[in-house]
Coordinates of C-alpha atoms in Angstrom, one line a residue:
X70 CA 18.3 -13.0 -16.3
X71 CA 20.0 -11.6 -19.4
X72 CA 19.1 -8.2 -20.7
X73 CA 17.9 -9.8 -23.9
X74 CA 15.5 -12.1 -22.1
X75 CA 14.4 -9.3 -19.8
X76 CA 13.6 -7.1 -22.8
X77 CA 11.7 -9.9 -24.4
X78 CA 9.7 -10.4 -21.3
X79 CA 9.1 -6.8 -20.7
X80 CA 8.2 -5.8 -24.3
X81 CA 5.4 -3.2 -24.2
X82 CA 2.4 -3.5 -26.4
X83 CA 1.0 -0.1 -25.2
X84 CA 1.2 2.4 -22.4
X85 CA -2.5 2.8 -22.0
X86 CA -4.4 2.3 -18.8
X87 CA -7.9 1.8 -20.4
X88 CA -9.6 -1.5 -19.6
X89 CA -12.5 -2.2 -21.9
X90 CA -13.9 -4.6 -24.4
X91 CA -13.4 -3.9 -28.1
X92 CA -15.5 -1.1 -29.5
X93 CA -17.1 -3.5 -32.1
X94 CA -18.7 -5.4 -29.3
X95 CA -16.7 -8.6 -29.6
X96 CA -16.0 -10.4 -26.4
X97 CA -12.8 -10.0 -24.5
X98 CA -10.3 -12.9 -24.1
X99 CA -11.2 -14.8 -20.9
X100 CA -8.5 -15.8 -18.5
X101 CA -9.7 -17.6 -15.4
X102 CA -8.3 -16.9 -12.0
X103 CA -7.3 -20.1 -10.3
X104 CA -9.6 -19.2 -7.4
X105 CA -12.3 -17.1 -9.1
X106 CA -14.7 -18.4 -11.7
X107 CA -15.5 -15.0 -13.2
X108 CA -13.7 -14.0 -16.4
X109 CA -10.9 -11.6 -16.0
X110 CA -10.7 -8.5 -18.1
X111 CA -7.7 -8.6 -20.4
X112 CA -8.3 -6.2 -23.2
X113 CA -6.3 -3.0 -23.2
X114 CA -7.6 -0.2 -25.3
X115 CA -4.8 1.1 -27.6
X116 CA -4.3 4.9 -27.4
X117 CA -2.4 7.4 -29.4
X118 CA 1.3 6.5 -29.0
X119 CA 2.0 10.2 -28.8
X120 CA 0.2 10.7 -25.5
X121 CA 1.4 13.7 -23.5
X122 CA 3.3 13.0 -20.3
X123 CA 0.8 11.1 -18.3
X124 CA 2.5 11.1 -14.9
X125 CA 3.0 14.5 -13.3
X126 CA 4.6 13.1 -10.2
X127 CA 5.8 9.7 -11.4
X128 CA 8.6 8.2 -9.3
X129 CA 11.4 6.8 -11.4
X130 CA 14.6 4.9 -11.5
X131 CA 17.5 7.4 -11.4
X132 CA 20.4 7.4 -13.8
X133 CA 23.8 7.8 -12.3
X134 CA 25.2 10.8 -14.3
X135 CA 28.4 10.9 -12.3
X136 CA 29.9 8.3 -14.7
X137 CA 28.5 9.9 -17.9
X138 CA 30.1 12.7 -19.8
X139 CA 27.6 13.5 -22.6
X140 CA 24.2 12.9 -24.0
X141 CA 24.2 12.5 -27.8
X142 CA 27.0 15.0 -28.2
X143 CA 25.9 17.4 -25.5
X144 CA 28.5 17.7 -22.8
X145 CA 27.1 17.1 -19.3
X146 CA 27.9 20.0 -16.9
X147 CA 25.6 19.2 -14.0
X148 CA 22.2 17.9 -13.0
X149 CA 19.9 20.8 -12.3
X150 CA 17.0 18.8 -10.9
X151 CA 16.1 15.1 -10.7
X152 CA 12.7 15.3 -9.0
X153 CA 10.8 17.7 -11.3
X154 CA 7.9 15.2 -11.5
X155 CA 8.1 14.2 -15.1
X156 CA 11.8 14.5 -16.0
X157 CA 15.4 15.1 -15.0
X158 CA 16.8 18.5 -16.0
X159 CA 20.5 18.5 -17.0
X160 CA 22.7 21.5 -17.9
X161 CA 24.8 20.7 -20.9
X162 CA 27.0 22.4 -23.4
X163 CA 26.5 22.0 -27.2
X164 CA 29.3 21.7 -29.8
X165 CA 29.3 25.5 -30.1
X166 CA 29.8 26.0 -26.4
X167 CA 26.3 27.2 -25.7
X168 CA 24.5 26.1 -22.6
X169 CA 21.4 24.0 -23.2
X170 CA 19.1 22.1 -20.9
X171 CA 18.3 18.5 -21.7
X172 CA 14.9 17.6 -20.3
X173 CA 15.2 13.8 -20.0
X174 CA 11.8 12.3 -19.3
X175 CA 11.4 9.6 -16.7
X176 CA 11.0 6.0 -17.9
X177 CA 7.5 5.5 -19.3
X178 CA 6.8 9.2 -19.8
X179 CA 5.8 10.4 -23.2
X180 CA 6.0 13.7 -25.0
X181 CA 2.8 14.8 -26.9
X182 CA 4.2 14.6 -30.4
X183 CA 1.5 16.9 -31.8
X184 CA 2.2 19.7 -29.3
X185 CA 5.9 19.2 -29.7
X186 CA 5.6 19.7 -33.4
X187 CA 3.6 22.9 -32.9
X188 CA 6.0 24.3 -30.4
X189 CA 9.0 23.6 -32.7
X190 CA 7.4 25.9 -35.3
X191 CA 6.6 28.8 -32.9
X192 CA 9.1 31.7 -33.0
X193 CA 8.2 34.1 -30.3
X194 CA 10.4 35.9 -27.7
X195 CA 7.8 35.0 -25.1
X196 CA 7.6 31.3 -25.6
X197 CA 10.4 28.9 -24.8
X198 CA 11.9 27.6 -28.0
X199 CA 12.0 23.8 -28.5
X200 CA 14.5 21.8 -30.5
X201 CA 13.7 18.3 -31.4
X202 CA 15.4 15.8 -29.1
X203 CA 15.7 12.1 -29.3
X204 CA 16.0 8.9 -27.2
X205 CA 18.7 8.4 -24.6
X206 CA 19.0 5.3 -22.5
X207 CA 15.5 4.4 -23.5
X208 CA 14.1 7.7 -22.4
X209 CA 12.8 10.6 -24.5
X210 CA 14.4 14.0 -24.2
X211 CA 13.9 17.6 -25.3
X212 CA 16.5 20.3 -25.9
X213 CA 15.6 23.6 -24.2
X214 CA 17.5 26.9 -23.7
X215 CA 19.2 27.7 -20.4
X216 CA 18.1 30.8 -18.5
X217 CA 20.7 31.9 -15.9
X218 CA 18.1 34.0 -14.0
X219 CA 15.9 31.0 -13.5
X220 CA 12.1 30.9 -13.1
X221 CA 10.1 33.7 -11.5
X222 CA 10.0 32.1 -8.0
X223 CA 13.8 32.7 -7.9
X224 CA 13.3 36.4 -8.6
X225 CA 10.9 37.3 -5.8
X226 CA 10.5 39.9 -4.5
X227 CA 10.0 42.1 -7.6
X228 CA 8.6 45.6 -8.0
X229 CA 5.1 46.5 -9.0
X230 CA 6.6 48.5 -11.9
X231 CA 8.5 45.4 -13.1
X232 CA 5.4 43.2 -12.9
X233 CA 3.3 45.7 -14.8
X234 CA 5.7 46.5 -17.6
X235 CA 7.5 43.2 -18.0
X236 CA 5.6 40.3 -16.6
X237 CA 2.0 41.3 -17.6
X238 CA 3.0 42.2 -21.2
X239 CA 5.2 39.2 -21.7
X240 CA 2.7 36.7 -20.3
X241 CA -0.2 38.2 -22.2
X242 CA 1.7 38.1 -25.5
X243 CA 3.0 34.6 -24.8
X244 CA -0.5 33.3 -24.2
X245 CA -1.7 34.9 -27.4
X246 CA 0.9 33.1 -29.4
X247 CA 0.1 29.8 -27.8
X248 CA -3.7 30.2 -28.1
X249 CA -3.4 31.4 -31.7
X250 CA -1.6 28.1 -32.4
X251 CA -4.2 26.0 -30.6
X252 CA -2.3 25.3 -27.4
X253 CA -3.8 25.7 -23.9
X254 CA -0.9 25.8 -21.4
X255 CA -3.0 24.5 -18.4
X256 CA -0.2 25.1 -15.8
X257 CA 0.6 28.8 -15.7
X258 CA 2.3 29.6 -12.4
X259 CA 5.6 31.4 -11.4
X260 CA 7.7 28.2 -11.5
X261 CA 6.8 27.7 -15.2
X262 CA 7.8 31.3 -16.2
X263 CA 11.4 32.2 -16.9
X264 CA 13.2 35.5 -16.8
X265 CA 15.4 36.3 -19.8
X266 CA 19.1 36.9 -19.1
X267 CA 18.8 40.7 -19.8
X268 CA 15.6 40.8 -17.7
X269 CA 13.7 42.4 -20.5
X270 CA 11.0 39.8 -20.8
X271 CA 9.4 36.7 -19.3
X272 CA 9.2 33.4 -21.2
X273 CA 6.5 30.7 -21.0
X274 CA 7.9 27.2 -20.5
X275 CA 7.0 23.7 -19.3
X276 CA 4.3 22.3 -21.6
X277 CA 4.1 18.9 -19.9
X278 CA 0.3 18.9 -19.4
X279 CA -0.7 21.3 -22.2
X280 CA -3.6 20.5 -24.4
X281 CA -4.1 21.1 -28.1
X282 CA -7.4 22.5 -29.3
X283 CA -9.0 21.1 -32.5
X284 CA -9.9 23.6 -35.2
X285 CA -12.8 25.8 -34.4
X286 CA -13.2 24.4 -30.8
X287 CA -12.7 26.7 -27.9
X288 CA -13.1 24.3 -25.0
X289 CA -11.4 21.0 -24.6
X290 CA -12.2 18.0 -22.3
X291 CA -9.1 17.1 -20.4
X292 CA -7.6 14.4 -18.2
X293 CA -7.1 15.1 -14.5
X294 CA -3.8 16.9 -14.1
X295 CA -3.7 20.5 -12.8
X296 CA -2.3 22.7 -10.1
X297 CA -4.9 23.3 -7.4
X298 CA -5.4 27.0 -6.6
X299 CA -3.9 28.2 -9.9
X300 CA -6.4 26.3 -12.1
X301 CA -9.7 27.8 -13.0
X302 CA -13.0 26.8 -11.3
X303 CA -14.1 25.0 -14.5
X304 CA -11.0 22.7 -14.4
X305 CA -12.5 20.7 -11.5
X306 CA -15.2 19.5 -13.9
X307 CA -12.7 18.4 -16.5
X308 CA -12.5 21.1 -19.1
X309 CA -10.3 23.9 -19.9
X310 CA -10.2 26.8 -22.5
X311 CA -8.1 29.8 -23.4
X312 CA -9.9 31.6 -20.5
X313 CA -8.6 29.0 -18.1
X314 CA -5.0 30.1 -18.8
X315 CA -6.0 33.7 -18.0
X316 CA -7.4 32.7 -14.6
X317 CA -4.0 31.1 -13.8
X318 CA -2.5 34.4 -15.1
X319 CA -4.4 36.3 -12.4
X320 CA -3.4 33.9 -9.6
X321 CA 0.2 34.1 -10.8
X322 CA 0.2 37.9 -10.6
X323 CA -1.2 37.8 -7.1
X324 CA 1.6 35.4 -6.1
X325 CA 4.3 37.7 -7.5
X326 CA 2.8 40.8 -6.0
X327 CA 2.5 39.5 -2.4
X328 CA 5.7 37.5 -2.7
X329 CA 4.3 34.1 -1.8
X330 CA 1.8 31.4 -2.7
X331 CA -1.7 33.0 -2.1
X332 CA -2.8 29.6 -0.7
X333 CA 0.0 29.0 1.7
X334 CA -1.2 27.1 4.8
X335 CA -4.6 26.2 3.3
X336 CA -5.8 22.6 2.9
X337 CA -6.9 21.3 -0.5
X338 CA -10.5 21.5 0.6
X339 CA -10.2 25.1 1.6
X340 CA -8.4 26.0 -1.7
X341 CA -11.1 24.2 -3.7
X342 CA -14.0 25.9 -1.8
X343 CA -12.5 29.3 -2.3
X344 CA -11.8 28.7 -6.0
X345 CA -15.4 27.7 -6.7
X346 CA -17.4 29.7 -4.2
X347 CA -15.6 32.7 -2.9
X348 CA -14.1 35.9 -4.5
X349 CA -10.3 35.8 -4.5
X350 CA -9.0 37.5 -1.4
X351 CA -6.6 40.3 -2.4
X352 CA -4.7 42.0 0.4
X353 CA -5.4 45.8 0.8
X354 CA -1.6 46.4 0.4
X355 CA -1.9 45.5 -3.3
X356 CA -2.2 48.7 -5.4
X357 CA -5.7 49.4 -6.7
X358 CA -4.8 49.2 -10.3
X359 CA -3.1 45.8 -9.9
X360 CA -6.2 44.7 -7.9
X361 CA -8.4 45.5 -10.8
X362 CA -6.3 43.4 -13.2
X363 CA -6.2 40.4 -10.9
X364 CA -10.0 40.6 -10.3
X365 CA -10.7 40.9 -14.0
X366 CA -8.6 37.8 -14.7
X367 CA -10.1 35.7 -11.9
X368 CA -13.8 36.2 -12.5
X369 CA -15.5 32.8 -11.8
X370 CA -17.6 32.8 -15.0
X371 CA -15.1 32.2 -17.8
X372 CA -17.4 33.9 -20.3
X373 CA -16.9 37.2 -18.3
X374 CA -13.3 36.7 -17.6
X375 CA -10.7 39.1 -19.0
X376 CA -8.6 37.8 -21.9
X377 CA -5.9 39.2 -24.2
X378 CA -7.9 42.3 -25.4
X379 CA -8.8 43.4 -21.9
X380 CA -5.2 43.1 -20.7
X381 CA -4.0 45.2 -23.6
X382 CA -6.6 47.8 -22.8
X383 CA -5.5 47.7 -19.1
X384 CA -1.9 48.2 -20.1
X385 CA -3.0 51.2 -22.1
X386 CA -4.6 52.5 -19.0
X387 CA -8.1 52.3 -20.4
X388 CA -11.2 51.8 -18.2
X389 CA -12.1 48.1 -18.4
X390 CA -15.3 46.7 -16.9
X391 CA -15.2 43.8 -14.5
X392 CA -18.4 41.7 -14.8
X393 CA -18.6 40.2 -11.4
X394 CA -21.2 37.6 -10.3
X395 CA -24.5 39.2 -9.5
X396 CA -25.6 39.3 -5.8
X397 CA -28.8 37.6 -4.8
X398 CA -30.9 40.6 -3.7
X399 CA -34.1 39.6 -1.9
X400 CA -33.0 36.0 -1.5
X401 CA -33.6 34.4 1.8
X402 CA -30.5 32.7 3.2
X403 CA -30.4 29.0 3.8
X404 CA -29.5 28.2 7.4
X405 CA -27.5 25.1 7.8
X406 CA -25.4 24.2 10.9
X407 CA -26.0 27.6 12.3
X408 CA -24.5 29.3 9.2
X409 CA -26.3 31.3 6.5
X410 CA -25.6 30.6 2.9
X411 CA -26.5 32.7 -0.1
X412 CA -26.5 31.1 -3.6
X413 CA -27.0 27.5 -4.6
X414 CA -23.3 26.8 -5.1
X415 CA -22.6 27.7 -1.4
X416 CA -25.5 25.6 -0.2
X417 CA -24.4 22.6 -2.2
X418 CA -20.9 22.7 -0.8
X419 CA -22.2 23.0 2.7
X420 CA -24.2 19.9 2.1
X421 CA -21.2 18.1 0.6
X422 CA -19.2 18.6 3.8
X423 CA -21.9 17.4 6.2
X424 CA -23.6 14.5 4.5
X425 CA -25.5 13.3 7.6
X426 CA -27.3 16.7 8.2
X427 CA -27.8 17.2 4.5
X428 CA -29.7 13.9 4.4
X429 CA -31.9 15.1 7.3
X430 CA -32.6 18.4 5.6
X431 CA -33.5 16.7 2.3
X432 CA -35.9 14.1 3.8
X433 CA -37.5 16.6 6.2
X434 CA -38.5 18.9 3.3
X435 CA -36.3 21.8 4.5
X436 CA -34.4 22.0 1.2
X437 CA -37.5 22.3 -1.0
X438 CA -39.0 24.9 1.4
X439 CA -36.0 27.3 0.8
X440 CA -35.1 26.4 -2.8
X441 CA -38.6 27.3 -4.1
X442 CA -37.3 30.9 -4.3
X443 CA -34.8 29.9 -7.0
X444 CA -37.4 28.3 -9.2
X445 CA -40.0 25.6 -9.1
X446 CA -37.9 23.3 -11.4
X447 CA -35.4 22.8 -8.5
X448 CA -38.2 21.8 -6.2
X449 CA -39.6 19.2 -8.7
X450 CA -36.2 17.7 -9.3
X451 CA -35.4 17.5 -5.6
X452 CA -38.8 15.8 -4.9
X453 CA -37.9 13.2 -7.5
X454 CA -34.5 12.3 -6.0
X455 CA -36.3 11.6 -2.6
X456 CA -37.9 8.6 -4.3
X457 CA -34.5 7.0 -4.9
X458 CA -34.0 3.7 -3.0
X459 CA -30.6 4.7 -1.7
X460 CA -30.5 7.9 0.4
X461 CA -26.8 8.6 -0.3
X462 CA -27.5 8.5 -4.0
X463 CA -30.4 10.9 -3.4
X464 CA -28.1 13.4 -1.5
X465 CA -25.5 13.1 -4.2
X466 CA -28.0 13.9 -6.9
X467 CA -29.4 16.8 -4.9
X468 CA -26.0 18.4 -4.7
X469 CA -25.5 18.4 -8.4
X470 CA -29.1 19.6 -9.0
X471 CA -28.2 22.7 -6.9
X472 CA -24.7 23.0 -8.4
X473 CA -23.9 21.1 -11.6
X474 CA -20.3 22.4 -11.4
X475 CA -19.6 21.1 -7.9
X476 CA -16.4 19.0 -7.5
X477 CA -16.8 15.3 -6.9
X478 CA -18.2 14.6 -3.4
X479 CA -19.7 11.7 -1.6
X480 CA -20.5 10.8 2.1
X481 CA -18.9 14.0 3.5
X482 CA -15.7 13.8 1.5
X483 CA -14.9 16.3 -1.3
X484 CA -12.3 15.3 -3.9
X485 CA -10.6 18.3 -5.6
X486 CA -9.9 16.1 -8.6
X487 CA -10.0 12.5 -9.7
X488 CA -6.3 11.9 -8.7
X489 CA -7.4 12.8 -5.2
X490 CA -10.0 10.0 -5.4
X491 CA -7.3 7.6 -6.5
X492 CA -5.1 8.7 -3.6
X493 CA -7.9 8.1 -1.2
X494 CA -8.3 4.6 -2.6
X495 CA -4.6 4.0 -2.1
X496 CA -4.8 5.0 1.6
X497 CA -7.0 2.1 2.5
X498 CA -5.0 -0.6 0.7
X499 CA -5.3 -3.6 1.0
X500 CA -8.9 -2.8 2.2
X501 CA -11.6 -1.4 -0.1
X502 CA -13.1 1.9 1.1
X503 CA -16.8 1.1 1.4
X504 CA -17.8 4.7 0.6
X505 CA -15.8 4.8 -2.5
X506 CA -17.0 1.4 -3.5
X507 CA -20.6 2.7 -3.2
X508 CA -19.7 5.8 -5.1
X509 CA -18.6 3.6 -8.0
X510 CA -21.1 0.7 -7.8
X511 CA -24.1 2.9 -7.5
X512 CA -23.2 4.8 -10.6
X513 CA -22.5 8.1 -8.9
X514 CA -19.0 8.5 -10.2
X515 CA -20.2 7.7 -13.7
X516 CA -22.9 10.3 -13.3
X517 CA -20.3 12.9 -12.3
X518 CA -18.0 12.0 -15.2
X519 CA -20.7 11.9 -17.9
X520 CA -22.2 15.2 -16.8
X521 CA -18.9 17.0 -17.0
X522 CA -16.3 17.5 -19.7
X523 CA -13.8 14.7 -19.1
X524 CA -12.3 13.1 -22.2
X525 CA -14.3 10.3 -24.0
X526 CA -11.7 7.7 -23.2
X527 CA -12.0 8.3 -19.4
X528 CA -15.8 8.3 -19.7
X529 CA -15.8 5.0 -21.5
X530 CA -13.4 3.4 -18.9
X531 CA -15.5 4.5 -15.9
X532 CA -18.7 3.3 -17.6
X533 CA -17.2 -0.1 -18.3
X534 CA -15.8 -0.5 -14.7
X535 CA -19.2 0.6 -13.3
X536 CA -21.0 -2.1 -15.3
X537 CA -18.5 -4.8 -14.4
X538 CA -17.4 -4.1 -10.8
X539 CA -20.1 -6.2 -9.2
X540 CA -18.6 -9.2 -11.0
X541 CA -15.2 -8.8 -9.4
X542 CA -15.2 -6.2 -6.6
X543 CA -11.4 -6.0 -5.9
X544 CA -10.1 -6.4 -9.4
X545 CA -12.1 -3.6 -11.0
X546 CA -11.7 -1.4 -7.9
X547 CA -7.9 -1.5 -8.2
X548 CA -8.2 -1.1 -12.0
X549 CA -9.9 2.2 -11.4
X550 CA -7.4 3.3 -8.8
X551 CA -4.5 2.9 -11.3
X552 CA -6.5 4.7 -14.0
X553 CA -7.1 7.7 -11.7
X554 CA -3.6 7.6 -10.1
X555 CA -1.0 5.7 -12.1
X556 CA 1.8 7.0 -10.0
X557 CA 0.8 4.8 -7.1
X558 CA 3.0 1.9 -8.1
X559 CA 3.0 -1.5 -6.3
X560 CA 4.1 -2.1 -2.7
X561 CA 5.8 -5.4 -2.0
X562 CA 7.9 -6.5 0.9
X563 CA 8.0 -2.9 2.3
X564 CA 9.3 -1.6 -1.0
X565 CA 7.6 0.5 -3.6
X566 CA 8.0 -0.4 -7.3
X567 CA 7.1 1.9 -10.1
X568 CA 8.2 -0.3 -13.0
X569 CA 8.1 -4.0 -13.6
X570 CA 11.8 -4.2 -14.5
X571 CA 12.9 -3.2 -11.0
X572 CA 10.5 -5.7 -9.5
X573 CA 12.0 -8.5 -11.7
X574 CA 15.5 -7.4 -10.8
X575 CA 14.8 -7.9 -7.1
X576 CA 12.8 -11.1 -7.7
X577 CA 15.5 -12.9 -9.7
X578 CA 18.0 -12.5 -6.8
X579 CA 16.2 -15.3 -5.0
X580 CA 16.3 -19.1 -5.6
X581 CA 13.8 -20.8 -8.0
X582 CA 11.5 -22.3 -5.4
X583 CA 11.1 -18.9 -3.7
X584 CA 10.3 -17.2 -7.0
X585 CA 7.8 -19.9 -7.8
X586 CA 6.0 -19.3 -4.4
X587 CA 6.0 -15.6 -5.0
X588 CA 4.5 -15.9 -8.5
X589 CA 1.8 -18.2 -7.1
X590 CA 0.9 -15.4 -4.6
X591 CA 1.1 -12.6 -7.2
X592 CA -1.1 -14.3 -9.8
X593 CA -4.0 -14.2 -7.4
X594 CA -3.3 -10.7 -6.2
X595 CA -5.8 -8.4 -8.0
X596 CA -3.8 -5.3 -7.2
X597 CA -0.6 -6.7 -8.8
X598 CA -2.5 -7.8 -11.9
X599 CA -4.1 -4.4 -12.3
X600 CA -0.7 -2.7 -11.8
X601 CA 0.8 -4.7 -14.6
X602 CA -2.2 -4.0 -16.8
X603 CA -1.8 -0.2 -16.1
X604 CA 1.8 -0.5 -17.3
X605 CA 0.7 -2.0 -20.6
X606 CA 1.7 -5.6 -20.2
X607 CA -1.7 -7.2 -21.0
X608 CA -0.5 -9.8 -23.4
X609 CA 2.3 -10.9 -21.1
X610 CA -0.1 -11.3 -18.2
X611 CA -2.5 -13.4 -20.4
X612 CA 0.4 -15.7 -21.4
X613 CA 1.5 -16.0 -17.8
X614 CA -2.0 -16.9 -16.6
X615 CA -2.5 -19.5 -19.3
X616 CA 0.8 -21.1 -18.4
X617 CA -0.1 -21.1 -14.7
X618 CA -3.6 -22.5 -15.4
X619 CA -2.1 -25.3 -17.4
X620 CA 0.4 -26.1 -14.6
X621 CA -2.4 -26.2 -12.0
X622 CA -4.6 -28.6 -14.1
X623 CA -1.7 -30.9 -14.9

């Protein structure tokens, strides 16, 4: 196949993953499966073409830089990293002999144009400067400065004195500049902080999943990307704010002080449980003054969490109050599985992890008997859910009555984020996980999404899939999987494909009859169809299906 023909075939109308009818209510184009009588969903919602990088760990087709000497006038010196998740980092030299880093995004990745424009206009010693890049080999790139000292993970161990005088001040001032310009970083951690060559300051970098606040809005609904452990408790419910960056600030300081990841050796479930329910564990070896700063920055309630002003006062050695969560004095503990729990959030997470016993406690009246001490309104709501036809839906609803901010959980499984749900769906392929199917079809996932602060596009997508999934179980199930976890790709003949071009390259190496048989199999494969939709090839799939239908009928 020639490149020209391939390009024509592969032309992208959009890079969206939304699968919905038009907003004006008009019907979608119907394309009939040769084996299924129900109409297939074919409308792809168009999104802002300047979407931020949507794939944090997206596999990619590597470029062989051993045969290339320059990128748009920048002399290639070496590849720094190829598996950063969203891009390849290349050390180059500009025309003046100054080292620069080219951040070449993987195929299909996009830079948020609005954030990029704001960053280009920021002039701060604490924020990594951005120069406008371009397009190279069909991929977007940015031009960034090169720091010989590297990120902070490469400079551990470091002294408490250095952390207090250099890191704390730099990070606080850098965040102020970003927040004053409406940017929430969303991924503050040691590997995204760089040490200046003279070691006089720390610079904030890597804005791949940053969000831009609208004017006069302090909280933003987000997508699903984050770093577990470093992200604030509220991030599990889909929203972030300036205070969320300060929580990550606190975890980052703990990492630097103890010299390693604070969550090393812990499972995702353990990290999530501690983030939401437990005070951060700070070793006694950490100096008391630094302990105070870390505790102030990691208060669970974002409204009481320290921010810029408190950190400045701490640097000036003023006495700054920490508003910790109040203890439940006089509250009778809830005994569940031989453990005692204080507080509705702890009780709800205990239920989430043992669904069977939680169901027994609910229907035996044990929950209402204890919860009355927290208020009669809880008892009334829990009594109502017991009237639900489905017991699993009742337990699900009970958990969120007790703790509206609980992470997504169903049938004894807790999902730290929506990407984890997508990954769980992938594990059972080609089978459909019956518990996840129930989570979707019974409206529980939609209830979770709508009651939290996820972005409106995602809410609309989940709502549409919930309404339609009974019509075509597998197709809409896989559609949701790709929405939640687009990095999954498509497995075929023991090989994983992340873009359609590579798949076609391999396919065209076979004879025509073999290709015809493969295409006949693929067109009735709902996972393949949804994979192509998620890549943005809706119109091409429609044309392909119409051609195939015509051939079948003739």
